[in-house]
Coordinates of C-alpha atoms and ligand atoms in Angstrom, one line a residue:
Chain A
M1 CA 6.3 -16.3 -10.1
N2 CA 4.0 -13.4 -9.4
P3 CA 0.9 -14.8 -7.7
T4 CA -1.5 -12.3 -6.3
H5 CA -1.8 -13.8 -2.9
D6 CA -4.7 -11.9 -1.5
C7 CA -6.7 -12.9 1.5
G8 CA -10.0 -11.9 0.1
R9 CA -11.4 -10.1 3.2
R10 CA -14.2 -7.7 2.3
I11 CA -13.7 -4.0 3.0
E12 CA -17.1 -3.9 4.8
A13 CA -15.8 -6.4 7.4
L14 CA -12.7 -4.2 8.0
S15 CA -14.9 -1.2 8.3
D16 CA -16.9 -2.9 11.0
Y17 CA -13.6 -3.9 12.7
L18 CA -12.5 -0.2 12.6
D19 CA -15.8 0.9 14.1
S20 CA -16.2 -1.7 16.8
G21 CA -12.6 -2.5 17.5
T22 CA -13.4 -6.2 17.6
S23 CA -13.8 -9.0 15.0
P24 CA -14.0 -12.7 15.1
D25 CA -11.4 -12.5 12.3
A26 CA -9.0 -10.3 14.3
E27 CA -6.3 -12.9 14.4
H28 CA -6.1 -12.8 10.7
I29 CA -6.6 -9.0 10.3
D30 CA -4.0 -8.0 12.8
Y31 CA -1.2 -9.8 10.9
C32 CA -2.3 -9.6 7.3
P33 CA -0.5 -6.9 5.2
Q34 CA -3.5 -6.4 2.9
C35 CA -6.0 -6.0 5.7
Q36 CA -3.7 -3.6 7.5
A37 CA -3.3 -1.6 4.3
Q38 CA -7.0 -1.4 3.9
L39 CA -7.5 -0.4 7.5
A40 CA -4.9 2.4 7.1
G41 CA -6.7 3.6 4.0
L42 CA -10.0 3.5 5.8
R43 CA -8.6 5.5 8.7
S44 CA -7.2 8.3 6.6
L45 CA -10.4 8.3 4.5
S46 CA -12.6 8.8 7.5
A47 CA -10.2 11.5 8.9
A48 CA -10.4 13.3 5.5
A49 CA -14.2 12.8 5.4
L50 CA -14.6 14.4 8.8
L51 CA -12.5 17.4 7.7
M52 CA -14.6 17.8 4.6
M53 CA -17.8 17.7 6.6
D54 CA -16.5 20.4 8.8
D55 CA -15.5 22.5 5.9
D56 CA -18.4 21.9 3.6
V57 CA -21.2 21.5 6.0
A58 CA -23.0 24.6 4.8
S59 CA -22.7 23.8 1.1
A60 CA -22.8 20.0 1.0
T61 CA -25.2 18.3 -1.3
A62 CA -25.4 14.7 -2.1
D63 CA -23.1 14.8 -5.2
D64 CA -20.4 16.5 -3.3
T65 CA -19.3 13.2 -2.0
G66 CA -19.0 11.4 -5.3
W67 CA -15.2 11.8 -5.3
L68 CA -15.1 10.0 -1.9
D69 CA -16.9 7.0 -3.3
G70 CA -14.4 6.9 -6.1
I71 CA -11.5 6.8 -3.7
M72 CA -13.3 4.1 -1.6
A73 CA -13.6 2.0 -4.7
N74 CA -9.9 2.3 -5.4
L75 CA -8.9 1.4 -1.9
R76 CA -10.0 -2.2 -2.2
L77 CA -8.3 -2.5 -5.6
E78 CA -5.0 -1.1 -4.4
S79 CA -4.7 -2.9 -1.1
R80 CA -3.9 -6.0 -3.1
A81 CA -0.4 -7.3 -2.7
G82 CA 0.0 -6.9 -6.5
R83 CA 3.1 -7.8 -8.3
T84 CA 6.4 -8.8 -6.7
I85 CA 9.2 -6.3 -7.1
P86 CA 12.6 -7.9 -6.7
L87 CA 15.3 -6.3 -4.5
R88 CA 19.1 -6.9 -4.8
G89 CA 20.3 -9.5 -2.3
G90 CA 22.6 -12.4 -1.7
E91 CA 23.0 -15.1 -4.4
L92 CA 20.8 -17.6 -2.6
D93 CA 18.3 -15.1 -1.3
E94 CA 15.1 -13.9 -2.8
L95 CA 14.3 -10.4 -1.5
S96 CA 11.3 -8.4 -2.7
E97 CA 8.8 -5.7 -2.1
T98 CA 5.1 -6.0 -3.0
E99 CA 3.6 -3.5 -5.4
G100 CA 0.9 -2.9 -2.8
A101 CA 3.5 -1.8 -0.3
V102 CA 4.9 0.7 -2.8
I103 CA 1.5 2.1 -3.8
A104 CA 0.5 2.5 -0.2
L105 CA 3.8 4.4 0.3
V106 CA 2.9 6.8 -2.5
R107 CA -0.5 7.3 -1.1
T108 CA 0.9 8.1 2.4
V109 CA 3.4 10.6 0.9
G110 CA 0.5 12.3 -0.9
D111 CA -1.9 12.4 1.9
S112 CA 0.8 13.8 4.2
L113 CA 1.2 16.9 2.0
G114 CA -2.2 18.4 2.9
G115 CA -4.6 19.9 0.4
V116 CA -4.7 16.7 -1.7
L117 CA -6.4 13.3 -1.5
I118 CA -4.8 10.6 -3.6
G119 CA -7.2 8.7 -5.8
R120 CA -6.0 6.0 -8.1
C121 CA -2.3 5.3 -8.1
Q122 CA -0.6 2.9 -10.5
L123 CA 2.9 1.7 -11.4
E124 CA 3.3 1.3 -15.2
G125 CA 6.1 -0.8 -16.6
D126 CA 7.5 -4.2 -15.8
V127 CA 8.3 -3.8 -12.1
S128 CA 9.3 -7.4 -11.9
V129 CA 12.5 -6.8 -13.9
P130 CA 15.2 -4.8 -12.2
G131 CA 16.1 -1.6 -14.1
E132 CA 13.1 -1.5 -16.3
P133 CA 11.6 2.0 -16.6
V134 CA 8.6 2.5 -14.4
E135 CA 6.2 5.4 -14.5
V136 CA 4.0 6.4 -11.6
K137 CA 0.5 7.6 -12.3
I138 CA -1.4 9.4 -9.6
N139 CA -4.9 10.8 -9.6
V140 CA -5.4 13.5 -7.2
S141 CA -8.4 15.3 -5.7
A142 CA -7.4 18.8 -4.7
R143 CA -9.2 21.5 -2.9
Y144 CA -10.2 24.5 -5.0
G145 CA -7.9 27.4 -4.2
H146 CA -4.6 25.5 -4.0
P147 CA -2.4 26.4 -6.9
L148 CA -2.4 23.1 -8.9
P149 CA 1.0 23.3 -10.7
E150 CA 2.8 24.0 -7.5
L151 CA 0.9 21.2 -5.8
A152 CA 1.7 18.8 -8.6
Q153 CA 5.4 19.6 -8.5
T154 CA 5.5 19.2 -4.7
L155 CA 3.8 15.9 -4.9
R156 CA 6.1 14.7 -7.8
D157 CA 9.2 15.7 -5.9
A158 CA 8.1 14.0 -2.7
V159 CA 7.1 10.8 -4.4
F160 CA 10.4 10.7 -6.4
A161 CA 12.4 11.2 -3.3
E162 CA 10.6 8.6 -1.3
L163 CA 10.7 5.9 -4.0
L164 CA 14.4 6.6 -4.5
V165 CA 15.1 5.7 -0.9
E166 CA 12.5 2.9 -0.3
T167 CA 12.6 1.0 -3.6
E168 CA 15.1 0.0 -6.3
L169 CA 12.7 0.9 -9.1
N170 CA 14.0 2.9 -12.1
V171 CA 11.3 5.6 -11.8
T172 CA 11.4 7.6 -15.0
A173 CA 8.3 9.8 -14.4
V174 CA 5.7 10.7 -11.9
H175 CA 2.5 11.8 -13.6
V176 CA 0.0 13.8 -11.5
A177 CA -3.5 14.2 -12.8
F178 CA -6.1 16.3 -11.0
T179 CA -9.4 14.4 -11.4
D180 CA -11.5 16.3 -8.9
I181 CA -11.4 19.8 -7.6
R182 CA -13.3 20.0 -4.4
P183 CA -15.3 23.1 -3.5
P184 CA -13.6 25.8 -1.5
V185 CA -14.1 26.2 2.2
I186 CA -17.2 28.2 2.8
G187 CA -16.5 31.7 4.1
N188 CA -13.1 32.1 2.6
G189 CA -14.5 34.7 0.3
S190 CA -13.8 33.0 -3.0
G191 CA -17.5 32.9 -3.9
E192 CA -16.9 30.1 -6.4
S193 CA -18.5 27.3 -4.5
G194 CA -19.2 24.4 -6.8
K195 CA -17.0 25.3 -9.7
G196 CA -14.9 22.7 -11.3
R197 CA -16.5 19.6 -9.9
S198 CA -16.9 16.4 -11.7
Chain B
M1 CA 11.2 -22.3 21.3
S2 CA 11.3 -23.5 17.7
L3 CA 13.7 -22.2 15.1
E4 CA 10.7 -20.4 13.6
D5 CA 9.9 -18.7 16.9
D6 CA 13.5 -17.6 17.4
I7 CA 13.7 -16.1 13.9
H8 CA 10.4 -14.3 14.5
Q9 CA 11.6 -12.8 17.7
L10 CA 15.0 -11.9 16.2
V11 CA 13.5 -10.1 13.3
L12 CA 10.8 -8.3 15.4
A13 CA 13.6 -6.9 17.6
M14 CA 15.6 -5.5 14.7
D15 CA 15.8 -1.7 14.2
G16 CA 13.7 -0.6 11.3
V17 CA 11.2 -3.5 11.6
A18 CA 7.7 -2.5 12.5
T19 CA 5.8 -5.7 12.0
V20 CA 6.3 -9.4 11.1
Y21 CA 3.2 -10.4 9.2
A22 CA 1.6 -13.8 9.3
A23 CA 3.1 -16.2 6.8
D24 CA 1.6 -16.0 3.3
P25 CA -1.0 -18.8 3.2
V26 CA 0.4 -19.7 -0.3
W27 CA 3.8 -20.6 1.3
L28 CA 2.1 -23.0 3.7
S29 CA -0.1 -24.7 1.2
A30 CA 2.8 -25.3 -1.1
L31 CA 4.8 -26.8 1.7
K32 CA 2.0 -29.0 2.9
Q33 CA 1.8 -30.5 -0.6
L34 CA 5.5 -31.2 -0.5
G35 CA 5.3 -32.5 3.1
S36 CA 8.5 -30.6 3.8
L37 CA 7.8 -28.3 6.7
V38 CA 10.8 -28.4 9.0
D39 CA 8.7 -27.9 12.1
P40 CA 5.2 -28.9 11.1
G41 CA 2.3 -28.1 13.3
S42 CA 4.1 -27.4 16.6
G43 CA 0.6 -26.5 17.6
A44 CA 1.5 -23.7 19.9
T45 CA 1.2 -21.0 17.3
P46 CA -2.1 -20.9 15.5
V47 CA -0.7 -18.2 13.2
P48 CA 2.7 -19.1 11.7
F49 CA 5.0 -16.1 11.1
V50 CA 8.1 -17.8 9.8
V51 CA 8.2 -20.7 7.4
C52 CA 11.3 -22.9 7.3
S53 CA 11.6 -25.8 4.9
E54 CA 14.4 -27.9 3.6
A55 CA 13.4 -28.1 0.0
D56 CA 13.7 -25.7 -2.8
D57 CA 10.3 -24.1 -3.5
G58 CA 11.1 -23.7 -7.1
G59 CA 8.8 -26.6 -7.9
T60 CA 11.6 -28.9 -9.2
Q61 CA 12.4 -30.5 -5.9
E62 CA 9.3 -32.6 -5.3
R63 CA 11.0 -35.5 -3.7
G64 CA 10.4 -39.2 -4.0
P65 CA 7.0 -40.6 -3.4
G66 CA 6.1 -37.6 -1.2
P67 CA 2.9 -37.9 0.8
S68 CA 1.4 -35.2 -1.3
G69 CA -1.6 -33.7 0.6
A70 CA -2.0 -36.9 2.5
G71 CA -2.3 -35.0 5.8
S72 CA 0.9 -36.6 7.1
L73 CA 2.7 -33.4 8.1
G74 CA 3.6 -34.9 11.4
E75 CA 5.8 -37.4 9.7
A76 CA 7.8 -34.9 7.8
S77 CA 10.3 -34.2 10.6
L78 CA 13.2 -35.8 8.8
P79 CA 13.2 -34.2 5.4
D80 CA 15.7 -35.6 3.0
A81 CA 17.0 -32.1 2.3
A82 CA 17.6 -30.5 -1.0
S83 CA 21.3 -30.2 -1.5
A84 CA 23.6 -27.7 -3.1
G85 CA 27.1 -28.8 -3.6
G86 CA 26.6 -31.5 -1.0
R87 CA 25.2 -29.1 1.6
S88 CA 21.5 -29.1 2.4
V89 CA 19.6 -25.8 1.8
M90 CA 17.1 -24.5 4.3
T91 CA 14.7 -21.9 2.9
V92 CA 13.4 -19.4 5.4
K93 CA 10.4 -17.3 4.4
I94 CA 9.2 -14.2 6.2
R95 CA 7.3 -11.0 5.4
I96 CA 7.7 -7.8 7.2
G97 CA 6.6 -4.2 7.5
T98 CA 9.3 -1.5 7.9
D99 CA 9.0 1.5 10.2
G100 CA 10.6 4.0 7.8
S101 CA 13.7 4.6 9.9
L102 CA 15.8 2.6 7.5
P103 CA 15.4 2.2 3.7
A104 CA 13.3 -0.9 2.9
P105 CA 15.8 -2.5 0.5
A106 CA 18.5 -2.3 3.1
M107 CA 16.1 -3.7 5.7
A108 CA 15.4 -6.7 3.5
R109 CA 19.1 -7.4 3.1
S110 CA 19.8 -7.1 6.8
V111 CA 16.9 -9.3 7.8
A112 CA 18.2 -11.9 5.4
G113 CA 21.7 -11.6 6.9
A114 CA 20.4 -11.9 10.5
I115 CA 18.4 -15.0 9.6
R116 CA 21.4 -16.6 7.9
T117 CA 23.6 -15.9 11.0
L118 CA 21.1 -17.4 13.4
V119 CA 20.4 -20.5 11.4
T120 CA 24.0 -21.1 10.6
A121 CA 24.9 -20.8 14.2
R122 CA 22.4 -23.6 15.0
Q123 CA 23.0 -25.8 12.0
P124 CA 26.4 -25.1 10.5
E125 CA 25.9 -27.8 7.9
V126 CA 23.0 -26.1 6.1
Q127 CA 23.1 -23.4 3.6
V128 CA 20.4 -20.7 4.2
R129 CA 18.2 -19.3 1.5
A130 CA 16.3 -16.3 2.9
L131 CA 13.1 -15.2 1.2
V132 CA 12.2 -11.8 2.6
E133 CA 9.2 -9.9 1.4
I134 CA 8.6 -6.2 2.3
S135 CA 4.8 -6.1 2.6
A136 CA 4.5 -2.6 4.0
I137 CA 6.8 0.4 3.9
G138 CA 6.6 2.9 6.8
V139 CA 7.4 6.5 6.5
Ligands
ZN201 ZN1 -6.2 -10.1 5.1

């Protein structure tokens, strides 16, 4: 009933496709939802990484990028189709969303807020049964200097609102955990570079 | 154009639909085993987007001495259809990405409705079972 029908393409191959714009496998990649999700993730990651490099170029050391590796690792995991989430429909019909689509949505909402990068994101609960309570767990990497409680509340509200419109899940909670605090932008006068990492 | 192509174009043109993804390979391999693709291997489209079959995919409808995996898709053009109350049932499977302009659950329902309308207009004698998967949600 809930097969994980994943295409098994490697993220490295997609990264090459992103860089070069061509691939012998393009016919698959262009029409595969998992590959497209991974490409979208790679694109927003490289945009974020570029921003970070601009910001942090003066202070960057090798371990400053550890958080980025973690996010990369999650991307592969979360681009899976995942579980099948049923939607209401006609008697004969079988309508559904994939868990992967919902997680990608949460990620997009978070990334669009600015100041945060979404790390791991999970749906906890039996999403395959309509009405079952579902909790959303989001790990977030934030930039030092952003007020965290405010950021968490904004993210929670945005995710709740979007899931209410785009799914039929019974979302009972959105948990936001800050797993990384990235260093402040050099030159903003905080003088606290490096604090709070890892 | 085949029925599959027509459904593909119809859905692509709908408001709120960003993409029609290639058919899930699992759908195709299941149907190949049953030998029940309605329009098997029309050749023109290397990547199928819409899968139509006239058998229930619940696994209980494996019919007769089916040519299971015998590579005889070409002979499957006259499926002895699954029936529901005397009417045959055509299952249409598609997976889409939405563009965010309309809520995804409503999109799934309107895509199913549009497919039913199109197929019924062509083949009034069949009942339509639409399987619509939202594989990506736009914002
Ligand atoms: Zn793929």
